[in-house]
């Protein structure tokens, strides 16, 4: 896993969704001699592979296969890890995305519920117990992986967009309060990244950011304690411009861009 040089060393790090995609890549990048990594995912084999790679790099790894919707277990595990190794970086990365067909936007209730349970409720259950402790220690960073779809809902994944709007708004709302106690909150809004999540979407490869590039952006943003990281810049500009034109035209442009 090559990438930019890591300048700021975090000693005790928790990452959710470390069994695949961005979470897996972030764990591998942050793995270093003596670093304590707490890795959470569902898929045991893939999580074991991530853990092994990180241990081979010298990290001390505790991993757990868990559905993060299990609130009690999740909070227990995180607080226990933190009691042993006071966490200085937590990355709430785990997420799910189900796409739907525009014109048939009524997603099944079960999908909407799961999307909000994982992408909103479970992120809050991951991050908030740590924020309290970081605030007392007056030290720490929390990273929330939202999405560029938080800037404007995307017709092919409405529930996902809504969950990412919600989580972005929530941490924007409380970010300033924690900053007063030297606790940094960074919200990450990527466009399409080349992971399993985007495999079924048939996205033109020119629209995709590589995992390595995405991880570089995230690590740089964390080190600069940026409140918000969005990439790539041209997608950020495009989706931000949608907000400046009449909504009806923006809706048509979005469907056109998606080829719908
Ligand atoms: N890829 C993109 O284009 C893109 C763009 C914007 C934002 N994001 C966000 O980036 C984050 C990472 O996505 P990715 O692209 O790396 O997707 P991915 O390859 O599908 O990985 C998702 C990770 O989340 C874990 N996860 C999902 N539901 C979980 C649950 N209930 N309990 C525990 N772990 C769970 C998965 O675990 P298992 O595999 O073990 O089930 C996996 O490790 C997500 O929040 C996603 O919304 C992705």
Tab-separated table of N, CA and C and ligand atoms in Angstrom, residues 17 19-22 42-43 46 66-69 93-96 118 145-147 160 164 190-193 195-198, ligand 1:
chain	number	residue	atom	x	y	z
A	17	UNK	N	-15.709	-0.725	9.288
A	17	UNK	CA	-15.710	-1.089	7.867
A	17	UNK	C	-14.309	-1.359	7.373
A	19	UNK	N	-13.005	-4.191	6.837
A	19	UNK	CA	-12.880	-5.453	6.108
A	19	UNK	C	-12.876	-5.268	4.599
A	20	UNK	N	-13.114	-4.045	4.141
A	20	UNK	CA	-13.214	-3.871	2.686
A	20	UNK	C	-12.958	-2.405	2.296
A	21	UNK	N	-12.742	-2.185	1.022
A	21	UNK	CA	-12.737	-0.845	0.441
A	21	UNK	C	-11.882	0.187	1.160
A	22	UNK	N	-12.477	1.345	1.400
A	22	UNK	CA	-11.737	2.470	1.982
A	22	UNK	C	-11.229	2.167	3.388
A	42	UNK	N	-17.706	-6.778	9.210
A	42	UNK	CA	-18.595	-7.939	9.381
A	42	UNK	C	-17.945	-9.210	8.844
A	43	UNK	N	-17.372	-9.122	7.677
A	43	UNK	CA	-16.868	-10.280	6.956
A	43	UNK	C	-15.569	-10.760	7.602
A	46	UNK	N	-12.234	-11.490	5.459
A	46	UNK	CA	-11.607	-10.264	4.919
A	46	UNK	C	-11.011	-9.428	6.049
A	66	UNK	N	-18.429	-7.787	13.642
A	66	UNK	CA	-19.630	-7.334	14.339
A	66	UNK	C	-20.508	-6.527	13.380
A	67	UNK	N	-21.805	-6.665	13.548
A	67	UNK	CA	-22.720	-5.782	12.828
A	67	UNK	C	-22.851	-4.520	13.671
A	68	UNK	N	-22.462	-3.391	13.098
A	68	UNK	CA	-22.427	-2.172	13.918
A	68	UNK	C	-23.827	-1.678	14.303
A	69	UNK	N	-24.848	-2.327	13.771
A	69	UNK	CA	-26.199	-1.960	14.216
A	69	UNK	C	-26.498	-2.495	15.601
A	93	UNK	N	-16.324	4.724	9.133
A	93	UNK	CA	-16.274	4.545	7.685
A	93	UNK	C	-17.332	3.568	7.170
A	94	UNK	N	-17.739	2.589	7.998
A	94	UNK	CA	-18.655	1.551	7.513
A	94	UNK	C	-19.920	2.189	6.951
A	95	UNK	N	-20.364	1.658	5.824
A	95	UNK	CA	-21.584	2.205	5.224
A	95	UNK	C	-22.157	1.233	4.210
A	96	UNK	N	-23.441	1.418	3.909
A	96	UNK	CA	-24.079	0.595	2.874
A	96	UNK	C	-24.764	1.507	1.864
A	118	UNK	N	-27.331	1.934	9.476
A	118	UNK	CA	-25.873	1.815	9.333
A	118	UNK	C	-25.238	3.193	9.123
A	145	UNK	N	-17.180	9.417	7.401
A	145	UNK	CA	-17.216	9.294	5.940
A	145	UNK	C	-18.668	9.471	5.479
A	146	UNK	N	-18.929	10.658	4.927
A	146	UNK	CA	-20.242	10.931	4.330
A	146	UNK	C	-20.104	10.671	2.827
A	147	UNK	N	-20.552	11.584	1.996
A	147	UNK	CA	-20.501	11.364	0.543
A	147	UNK	C	-20.812	12.685	-0.147
A	160	UNK	N	-29.741	6.498	0.427
A	160	UNK	CA	-28.311	6.654	0.722
A	160	UNK	C	-27.964	8.146	0.811
A	164	UNK	N	-26.609	10.320	4.073
A	164	UNK	CA	-25.321	11.018	4.063
A	164	UNK	C	-25.509	12.524	4.324
A	190	UNK	N	-16.582	11.985	-0.434
A	190	UNK	CA	-16.009	11.570	-1.710
A	190	UNK	C	-17.099	11.455	-2.776
A	191	UNK	N	-16.670	11.613	-4.026
A	191	UNK	CA	-17.554	11.254	-5.137
A	191	UNK	C	-17.422	9.745	-5.328
A	192	UNK	N	-17.434	9.242	-6.530
A	192	UNK	CA	-17.336	7.789	-6.737
A	192	UNK	C	-15.905	7.297	-6.550
A	193	UNK	N	-15.740	6.321	-5.661
A	193	UNK	CA	-14.426	5.702	-5.444
A	193	UNK	C	-14.513	4.255	-5.932
A	195	UNK	N	-14.478	1.076	-5.385
A	195	UNK	CA	-14.560	-0.003	-4.393
A	195	UNK	C	-15.720	-0.928	-4.793
A	196	UNK	N	-15.946	-1.969	-3.993
A	196	UNK	CA	-17.065	-2.879	-4.287
A	196	UNK	C	-18.404	-2.131	-4.306
A	197	UNK	N	-18.477	-1.045	-3.520
A	197	UNK	CA	-19.736	-0.301	-3.434
A	197	UNK	C	-20.176	0.258	-4.785
A	198	UNK	N	-19.215	0.621	-5.613
A	198	UNK	CA	-19.572	1.258	-6.889
A	198	UNK	C	-19.565	0.256	-8.051
B	1	LIG	N1	-17.178	3.944	-2.896
B	1	LIG	C1	-17.676	5.141	-3.101
B	1	LIG	O1	-17.826	5.595	-4.236
B	1	LIG	C2	-18.055	6.009	-1.938
B	1	LIG	C3	-18.365	7.348	-2.201
B	1	LIG	C4	-18.731	8.173	-1.154
B	1	LIG	C5	-18.756	7.681	0.138
B	1	LIG	N2	-18.463	6.370	0.368
B	1	LIG	C6	-18.542	5.892	1.738
B	1	LIG	O2	-17.288	5.346	2.104
B	1	LIG	C7	-17.508	4.357	3.113
B	1	LIG	C8	-16.768	3.091	2.720
B	1	LIG	O3	-17.351	2.583	1.536
B	1	LIG	P1	-16.574	1.634	0.521
B	1	LIG	O4	-16.716	2.234	-0.811
B	1	LIG	O5	-15.261	1.289	1.042
B	1	LIG	O6	-17.589	0.384	0.542
B	1	LIG	P2	-17.348	-1.173	0.715
B	1	LIG	O7	-16.158	-1.628	-0.016
B	1	LIG	O8	-18.670	-1.775	0.392
B	1	LIG	O9	-17.054	-1.329	2.285
B	1	LIG	C9	-18.033	-1.053	3.230
B	1	LIG	C10	-17.525	-1.472	4.592
B	1	LIG	O10	-18.549	-1.216	5.552
B	1	LIG	C11	-18.775	-2.407	6.310
B	1	LIG	N3	-20.162	-2.500	6.762
B	1	LIG	C12	-21.292	-2.262	6.071
B	1	LIG	N4	-22.367	-2.485	6.833
B	1	LIG	C13	-21.899	-2.867	8.052
B	1	LIG	C14	-22.521	-3.258	9.251
B	1	LIG	N5	-23.845	-3.276	9.392
B	1	LIG	N6	-21.734	-3.597	10.296
B	1	LIG	C15	-20.395	-3.594	10.197
B	1	LIG	N7	-19.733	-3.226	9.073
B	1	LIG	C16	-20.493	-2.887	8.008
B	1	LIG	C17	-18.459	-3.533	5.345
B	1	LIG	O11	-18.210	-4.709	6.076
B	1	LIG	P3	-18.351	-6.166	5.389
B	1	LIG	O12	-17.819	-6.059	4.008
B	1	LIG	O13	-17.491	-6.993	6.275
B	1	LIG	O14	-19.784	-6.513	5.406
B	1	LIG	C18	-17.217	-2.973	4.658
B	1	LIG	O15	-16.094	-3.202	5.435
B	1	LIG	C19	-19.018	4.183	3.227
B	1	LIG	O16	-19.511	4.932	4.307
B	1	LIG	C20	-19.532	4.768	1.939
B	1	LIG	O17	-20.850	5.227	2.041
B	1	LIG	C21	-18.098	5.520	-0.634
